[in-house]
């Protein structure tokens, strides 16, 4: 029997208490203490979990308790400093998405984690969802043919963030899923958007990621929509998938539809697109709370010393795309290109690290 991993959780706002619940339920793990600047939020967690220690001061959290690991669920602008202090104190560290506010910050955290031999994991929650894993399986099996494009919409009214725009808040989910499914890093990013309520904080954005072989993905993110929408369409040359994360049971639907051009024709009158309408079907997806798997994975990686599926490297990849999106917003939607888009391992080899090779920075255009 291994000694349980002793965990401290920083940030008890909206997401923190969900992490407390899931880490409490994880095996080989014990939530020792939580930390928040707000007494109200600490009192909330204490009401739910009276046995957990609660402190205001982060340094006290690091020093007072004999913790093995720190979990950080604060606003993004604090991720870097809190994670750096945690790693330097010799604690395994878990960061909420997006990993940090810049790629430089991510790179430094990765270096410190490596030099200290600490596990560094980023919560890209959707990569632990059974629905997303099922989609990757279907794509990898070749069932839908060649992917032509992916379109993703993540829209609702609020919750407005003050320190990051809607792309940094919502698009990390879509980007992580798209990179996972395509198994590839984009060659360019374009992003347009508008800040209607808070100056310089875009509340609606349209991002597009261009990949090799003319494949692309579009991501629409908004805090200004009347209805909550969490929908992704994956258009393949043979079939198409619609993934609606708001459905309780039937999250994935596969449509056996396609359009083909006639191979040859002599006159314009003979030219007819051929539309194929087949069955649609709903594959079985075993339901399990993704965050439960995320938390257990972190604990297991600490015990085994294995690299997490969503390590600092995947966190950095995602932040590089968000940075490119911000640069494109400033350039009125102009493309921001990466040095060399590199193929990653195919989705079937996940959950292993997806092996994006670093490209050589971004350039505006
Ligand atoms: N993985 C997901 O699906 C998911 C969903 C929601 C939020 N998140 C992420 O979780 C993080 C937190 O988001 P949220 O919506 O819970 O934010 P929030 O504003 O509701 O809560 C943040 C909490 O952190 C506390 N805090 C801030 N600075 C602190 C410090 N230095 N020390 C201690 N406490 C501090 C605040 O008092 C607040 O209670 C963000 O990175 C966000 O992107 C992830």
Coordinates of C-alpha atoms and ligand atoms in Angstrom, one line a residue:
X1 CA 0.0 0.0 0.0
X2 CA 1.5 3.3 -1.1
X3 CA 1.5 6.4 1.2
X4 CA -1.4 8.6 0.1
X5 CA -0.4 11.7 -1.8
X6 CA -1.0 14.7 0.4
X7 CA -2.6 17.6 -1.5
X8 CA -3.2 21.3 -1.0
X9 CA -5.6 23.1 -3.3
X10 CA -5.3 26.9 -4.0
X11 CA -8.3 28.8 -5.3
X12 CA -11.8 27.9 -4.1
X13 CA -13.9 29.9 -6.4
X14 CA -16.1 28.2 -9.0
X15 CA -13.8 25.4 -10.1
X16 CA -11.7 24.8 -6.9
X17 CA -14.4 23.0 -4.9
X18 CA -15.0 20.6 -7.8
X19 CA -11.3 19.7 -7.6
X20 CA -11.6 19.3 -3.8
X21 CA -14.5 16.8 -4.3
X22 CA -12.7 14.8 -7.0
X23 CA -9.3 14.7 -5.2
X24 CA -11.1 13.7 -2.0
X25 CA -12.6 10.8 -3.8
X26 CA -9.4 9.7 -5.6
X27 CA -7.6 6.7 -4.3
X28 CA -4.2 6.9 -2.8
X29 CA -4.7 10.6 -2.1
X30 CA -5.7 12.9 0.7
X31 CA -6.7 16.6 0.5
X32 CA -5.0 18.1 3.5
X33 CA -5.7 21.8 3.1
X34 CA -7.2 24.5 0.9
X35 CA -6.1 28.1 0.4
X36 CA -8.0 31.2 -0.8
X37 CA -7.7 34.9 -0.3
X38 CA -11.4 35.0 0.4
X39 CA -12.7 34.0 3.8
X40 CA -16.2 33.5 2.3
X41 CA -14.9 30.9 -0.2
X42 CA -12.9 29.1 2.5
X43 CA -16.0 29.0 4.7
X44 CA -17.9 27.5 1.8
X45 CA -15.3 24.7 1.4
X46 CA -15.2 24.2 5.2
X47 CA -19.0 23.8 5.3
X48 CA -18.7 21.0 2.6
X49 CA -15.6 19.3 4.0
X50 CA -15.1 20.2 7.7
X51 CA -12.0 17.9 8.0
X52 CA -10.0 19.9 5.4
X53 CA -7.7 22.7 6.8
X54 CA -8.2 26.2 5.4
X55 CA -5.7 29.0 5.1
X56 CA -5.6 32.5 3.5
X57 CA -1.8 32.6 3.1
X58 CA -0.2 30.6 0.3
X59 CA 3.2 30.6 2.0
X60 CA 1.6 29.1 5.1
X61 CA 0.0 26.4 2.8
X62 CA 3.4 25.5 1.4
X63 CA 5.2 25.4 4.8
X64 CA 2.6 24.5 7.5
X65 CA 1.4 21.2 6.1
X66 CA 3.5 18.2 4.9
X67 CA 2.2 18.4 1.3
X68 CA 3.4 16.3 -1.6
X69 CA 1.4 18.3 -4.3
X70 CA -0.2 21.6 -5.0
X71 CA -3.3 22.1 -7.2
X72 CA -3.8 25.6 -8.6
X73 CA -7.3 26.8 -9.6
X74 CA -6.9 30.6 -9.4
X75 CA -7.3 33.2 -12.2
X76 CA -4.7 32.6 -14.9
X77 CA -2.5 35.6 -14.1
X78 CA -1.5 34.0 -10.8
X79 CA -0.8 30.5 -12.2
X80 CA 2.9 31.1 -12.9
X81 CA 4.0 32.7 -9.6
X82 CA 2.0 30.1 -7.5
X83 CA 3.3 27.2 -9.6
X84 CA 6.9 28.4 -9.5
X85 CA 6.8 28.7 -5.7
X86 CA 5.2 25.3 -5.5
X87 CA 7.8 23.6 -7.7
X88 CA 10.7 25.3 -6.0
X89 CA 9.3 24.1 -2.7
X90 CA 9.6 20.5 -4.1
X91 CA 5.9 19.9 -4.6
X92 CA 4.3 18.1 -7.6
X93 CA 2.1 20.7 -9.3
X94 CA -1.2 20.6 -11.1
X95 CA -2.4 23.7 -13.0
X96 CA -5.8 24.6 -14.3
X97 CA -6.1 25.5 -18.0
X98 CA -4.7 27.6 -19.6
X99 CA -1.4 26.7 -18.0
X100 CA -0.1 30.3 -17.7
X101 CA -0.4 33.8 -19.2
X102 CA 2.5 33.4 -21.7
X103 CA 4.6 30.7 -23.3
X104 CA 7.7 32.1 -21.6
X105 CA 6.1 31.4 -18.2
X106 CA 5.1 27.9 -19.3
X107 CA 8.7 27.2 -20.5
X108 CA 10.2 28.3 -17.2
X109 CA 7.7 26.1 -15.2
X110 CA 8.6 23.1 -17.4
X111 CA 12.3 23.7 -16.8
X112 CA 11.9 24.0 -13.1
X113 CA 9.7 20.9 -12.9
X114 CA 12.3 18.9 -14.9
X115 CA 15.3 20.1 -12.8
X116 CA 13.5 19.3 -9.5
X117 CA 12.1 16.0 -10.8
X118 CA 8.5 17.0 -10.0
X119 CA 5.3 16.0 -11.9
X120 CA 3.8 18.9 -13.7
X121 CA 0.3 18.4 -15.1
X122 CA -2.2 20.7 -16.7
X123 CA -6.0 20.1 -16.6
X124 CA -7.1 19.8 -20.2
X125 CA -10.3 18.2 -18.9
X126 CA -11.9 17.2 -22.1
X127 CA -9.1 14.9 -23.1
X128 CA -10.2 12.7 -20.3
X129 CA -13.9 12.6 -21.4
X130 CA -15.1 9.3 -22.8
X131 CA -16.9 11.1 -25.6
X132 CA -13.8 12.8 -26.9
X133 CA -11.8 9.6 -26.6
X134 CA -14.5 7.8 -28.5
X135 CA -14.4 10.4 -31.3
X136 CA -10.6 10.0 -31.5
X137 CA -11.0 6.2 -31.8
X138 CA -13.6 6.6 -34.6
X139 CA -11.4 9.0 -36.5
X140 CA -8.3 6.8 -36.0
X141 CA -10.2 3.7 -37.3
X142 CA -10.8 5.6 -40.5
X143 CA -14.6 5.4 -40.2
X144 CA -15.2 9.0 -41.3
X145 CA -12.5 9.1 -44.0
X146 CA -10.2 12.1 -44.3
X147 CA -11.1 15.0 -42.0
X148 CA -12.0 18.0 -44.1
X149 CA -12.7 20.5 -41.3
X150 CA -13.8 20.8 -37.7
X151 CA -16.2 23.5 -36.5
X152 CA -16.6 24.1 -32.8
X153 CA -19.0 26.4 -30.9
X154 CA -18.8 27.1 -27.2
X155 CA -21.3 29.8 -26.4
X156 CA -23.3 31.1 -23.4
X157 CA -24.2 34.2 -21.4
X158 CA -21.1 34.9 -19.2
X159 CA -19.3 34.0 -17.0
X160 CA -17.3 37.2 -17.8
X161 CA -13.7 37.0 -16.7
X162 CA -11.7 40.1 -15.9
X163 CA -8.1 39.1 -16.7
X164 CA -8.5 37.0 -19.9
X165 CA -10.7 37.3 -23.0
X166 CA -13.2 34.7 -24.0
X167 CA -10.7 32.9 -26.3
X168 CA -8.3 32.3 -23.4
X169 CA -11.3 31.3 -21.2
X170 CA -13.3 28.9 -23.4
X171 CA -11.2 28.0 -26.5
X172 CA -8.6 25.9 -24.5
X173 CA -11.2 23.1 -24.4
X174 CA -11.8 23.2 -28.2
X175 CA -8.1 23.6 -29.1
X176 CA -7.1 20.7 -26.9
X177 CA -9.8 18.5 -28.5
X178 CA -8.9 19.5 -32.0
X179 CA -5.2 18.9 -31.6
X180 CA -6.0 15.5 -30.0
X181 CA -8.3 14.5 -32.9
X182 CA -6.1 15.8 -35.7
X183 CA -2.9 14.7 -34.1
X184 CA -1.1 17.7 -35.4
X185 CA 0.0 21.3 -34.5
X186 CA -1.4 24.1 -36.7
X187 CA 0.7 26.0 -39.2
X188 CA -1.2 29.3 -38.7
X189 CA -3.8 30.9 -36.5
X190 CA -6.3 33.7 -37.3
X191 CA -8.6 35.3 -34.8
X192 CA -11.1 38.1 -34.9
X193 CA -13.2 39.4 -32.1
X194 CA -14.8 42.3 -30.3
X195 CA -14.9 43.6 -26.7
X196 CA -18.4 44.9 -26.2
X197 CA -18.5 45.2 -22.4
X198 CA -15.0 45.4 -20.9
X199 CA -12.5 47.5 -22.9
X200 CA -9.8 45.3 -24.4
X201 CA -11.3 42.0 -23.1
X202 CA -12.9 40.4 -26.1
X203 CA -16.3 38.7 -25.2
X204 CA -16.8 37.2 -28.6
X205 CA -14.1 35.7 -30.8
X206 CA -13.8 33.6 -34.0
X207 CA -10.6 31.7 -34.3
X208 CA -9.4 29.5 -37.1
X209 CA -6.5 27.1 -37.0
X210 CA -4.9 26.1 -40.4
X211 CA -3.3 22.7 -40.6
X212 CA -1.3 21.0 -43.4
X213 CA -3.1 19.5 -46.4
X214 CA -5.7 22.4 -46.4
X215 CA -7.4 21.1 -43.2
X216 CA -8.7 23.7 -40.8
X217 CA -10.7 24.2 -37.7
X218 CA -12.9 27.1 -36.6
X219 CA -13.7 27.9 -33.0
X220 CA -16.4 30.3 -32.0
X221 CA -16.3 31.5 -28.4
X222 CA -18.8 33.9 -26.7
X223 CA -20.0 35.1 -23.4
X224 CA -22.8 37.0 -25.1
X225 CA -25.2 34.2 -26.3
X226 CA -28.7 33.7 -25.0
X227 CA -28.3 29.9 -25.2
X228 CA -25.6 27.6 -23.9
X229 CA -24.0 25.7 -26.8
X230 CA -21.2 23.1 -26.7
X231 CA -21.1 21.7 -30.1
X232 CA -18.4 20.3 -32.4
X233 CA -18.9 19.0 -36.0
X234 CA -16.2 16.9 -37.6
X235 CA -16.7 16.7 -41.3
X236 CA -15.0 13.7 -43.0
X237 CA -14.9 12.7 -46.6
X238 CA -17.1 9.6 -45.9
X239 CA -19.1 10.4 -42.7
X240 CA -19.6 13.3 -40.3
X241 CA -19.7 13.4 -36.5
X242 CA -21.7 15.8 -34.4
X243 CA -20.6 16.0 -30.7
X244 CA -23.0 17.8 -28.4
X245 CA -21.5 17.9 -25.0
X246 CA -24.8 19.1 -23.4
X247 CA -26.6 15.9 -24.2
X248 CA -26.7 13.6 -21.2
X249 CA -26.5 10.3 -23.0
X250 CA -26.3 10.8 -26.8
X251 CA -23.3 13.1 -27.0
X252 CA -22.0 11.7 -30.3
X253 CA -24.0 11.2 -33.5
X254 CA -22.4 9.8 -36.6
X255 CA -24.1 10.8 -39.9
X256 CA -23.4 8.5 -42.9
X257 CA -23.7 11.4 -45.4
X258 CA -21.3 12.7 -48.0
X259 CA -21.2 14.6 -51.3
X260 CA -19.1 13.5 -54.2
X261 CA -18.3 15.0 -57.6
X262 CA -18.7 12.9 -60.6
X263 CA -15.3 11.5 -61.7
X264 CA -15.8 12.9 -65.3
X265 CA -18.5 14.4 -67.4
X266 CA -18.7 15.7 -71.0
X267 CA -21.3 18.4 -70.8
X268 CA -22.4 20.8 -68.0
X269 CA -25.9 19.2 -68.2
X270 CA -24.4 15.8 -67.3
X271 CA -22.7 17.3 -64.2
X272 CA -24.4 16.2 -61.0
X273 CA -23.1 16.2 -57.5
X274 CA -23.9 12.9 -55.9
X275 CA -25.4 13.3 -52.4
X276 CA -25.3 10.2 -50.2
X277 CA -27.8 10.0 -47.4
X278 CA -27.3 6.9 -45.2
X279 CA -28.2 6.0 -41.6
X280 CA -27.1 8.0 -38.6
X281 CA -26.1 6.2 -35.4
X282 CA -25.2 6.9 -31.8
X283 CA -22.3 4.9 -30.5
X284 CA -22.3 3.8 -26.8
X285 CA -20.2 6.0 -24.6
X286 CA -19.5 4.9 -21.1
X287 CA -20.3 7.9 -18.8
X288 CA -17.7 9.0 -16.3
X289 CA -16.9 12.4 -14.9
X290 CA -13.8 13.6 -16.8
X291 CA -12.5 15.5 -13.8
X292 CA -12.5 12.3 -11.7
X293 CA -10.2 10.8 -14.2
X294 CA -8.0 13.9 -14.4
X295 CA -7.5 14.0 -10.6
X296 CA -6.8 10.2 -10.4
X297 CA -4.3 10.5 -13.3
X298 CA -2.3 13.2 -11.5
X299 CA -2.1 11.1 -8.3
X300 CA -1.2 8.0 -10.3
X301 CA 1.6 9.9 -12.2
X302 CA 3.0 11.1 -8.9
X303 CA 3.1 7.5 -7.6
X304 CA 4.5 6.0 -10.8
X305 CA 6.8 8.8 -11.9
X306 CA 5.1 8.6 -15.4
X307 CA 4.7 11.7 -17.5
X308 CA 1.0 12.9 -17.4
X309 CA -0.9 12.7 -20.7
X310 CA -1.5 16.4 -20.4
X311 CA 1.9 17.6 -19.1
X312 CA 3.5 21.0 -19.1
X313 CA 4.4 20.4 -22.7
X314 CA 0.8 20.1 -23.8
X315 CA 0.0 23.2 -21.6
X316 CA 2.7 25.1 -23.5
X317 CA 1.4 24.0 -26.9
X318 CA -2.0 25.3 -26.1
X319 CA -0.7 28.7 -24.7
X320 CA 1.3 29.2 -27.9
X321 CA -1.9 28.9 -29.9
X322 CA -3.7 31.3 -27.6
X323 CA -0.8 33.8 -27.8
X324 CA -1.0 33.6 -31.6
X325 CA -4.7 34.2 -31.4
X326 CA -4.1 37.3 -29.3
X327 CA -1.5 38.6 -31.8
X328 CA -3.9 38.0 -34.6
X329 CA -6.7 39.9 -32.8
X330 CA -4.3 42.8 -32.6
X331 CA -3.6 42.4 -36.4
X332 CA -7.3 42.6 -37.2
X333 CA -7.5 38.8 -37.8
X334 CA -4.3 38.5 -39.9
X335 CA -2.6 35.2 -39.9
X336 CA 0.1 34.3 -37.3
X337 CA 2.2 31.5 -38.7
X338 CA 4.3 29.0 -36.8
X339 CA 7.8 28.0 -38.0
X340 CA 7.0 24.5 -39.0
X341 CA 3.8 22.6 -38.3
X342 CA 4.9 19.2 -37.1
X343 CA 2.9 16.0 -37.2
X344 CA 2.1 14.5 -33.9
X345 CA 1.5 10.9 -33.0
X346 CA -1.8 9.6 -34.3
X347 CA -4.7 9.9 -31.9
X348 CA -4.7 6.1 -31.3
X349 CA -1.4 6.4 -29.5
X350 CA -3.0 8.7 -27.0
X351 CA -3.2 8.9 -24.1
X352 CA 0.5 9.3 -24.5
X353 CA 2.2 12.6 -25.0
X354 CA 1.3 13.7 -28.4
X355 CA 4.8 14.6 -29.3
X356 CA 4.4 18.0 -30.9
X357 CA 7.9 19.1 -31.8
X358 CA 8.6 22.7 -31.0
X359 CA 8.5 25.1 -33.9
X360 CA 10.6 28.2 -34.0
X361 CA 8.2 30.9 -32.7
X362 CA 5.5 33.0 -34.3
X363 CA 5.6 35.7 -36.9
X364 CA 2.8 38.1 -37.7
X365 CA 1.6 38.7 -41.2
Ligands
LIG1 N1 -11.1 22.7 -16.6 C1 -12.2 23.3 -16.7 O1 -13.2 22.9 -17.3 C2 -12.3 24.6 -16.0 C3 -13.6 25.2 -15.7 C4 -13.7 26.4 -15.0 C5 -12.5 27.1 -14.7 N2 -11.3 26.5 -14.9 C6 -10.1 27.2 -14.6 O2 -9.9 27.2 -13.2 C7 -9.2 28.4 -12.8 C8 -10.1 29.2 -11.8 O3 -11.3 29.5 -12.4 P1 -12.6 29.9 -11.6 O4 -13.7 30.1 -12.5 O5 -12.8 28.9 -10.4 O6 -12.2 31.3 -11.0 P2 -12.9 32.1 -9.8 O7 -12.5 33.5 -9.9 O8 -14.3 31.7 -9.5 O9 -12.0 31.5 -8.5 C9 -10.7 31.8 -8.3 C10 -10.4 31.8 -6.8 O10 -9.0 32.0 -6.6 C11 -8.8 32.8 -5.5 N3 -7.5 33.4 -5.5 C12 -7.0 34.3 -6.4 N4 -5.7 34.6 -6.2 C13 -5.3 33.8 -5.1 C14 -4.1 33.6 -4.4 N5 -3.0 34.3 -4.8 N6 -4.1 32.8 -3.4 C15 -5.2 32.1 -3.1 N7 -6.4 32.2 -3.7 C16 -6.5 33.1 -4.7 C17 -9.9 33.8 -5.5 O11 -10.2 34.4 -4.3 C18 -11.1 33.0 -6.0 O12 -11.9 32.4 -5.0 C19 -9.0 29.2 -14.1 O13 -7.7 28.9 -14.5 C20 -10.0 28.6 -15.1 O14 -9.6 28.7 -16.4 C21 -11.2 25.3 -15.6

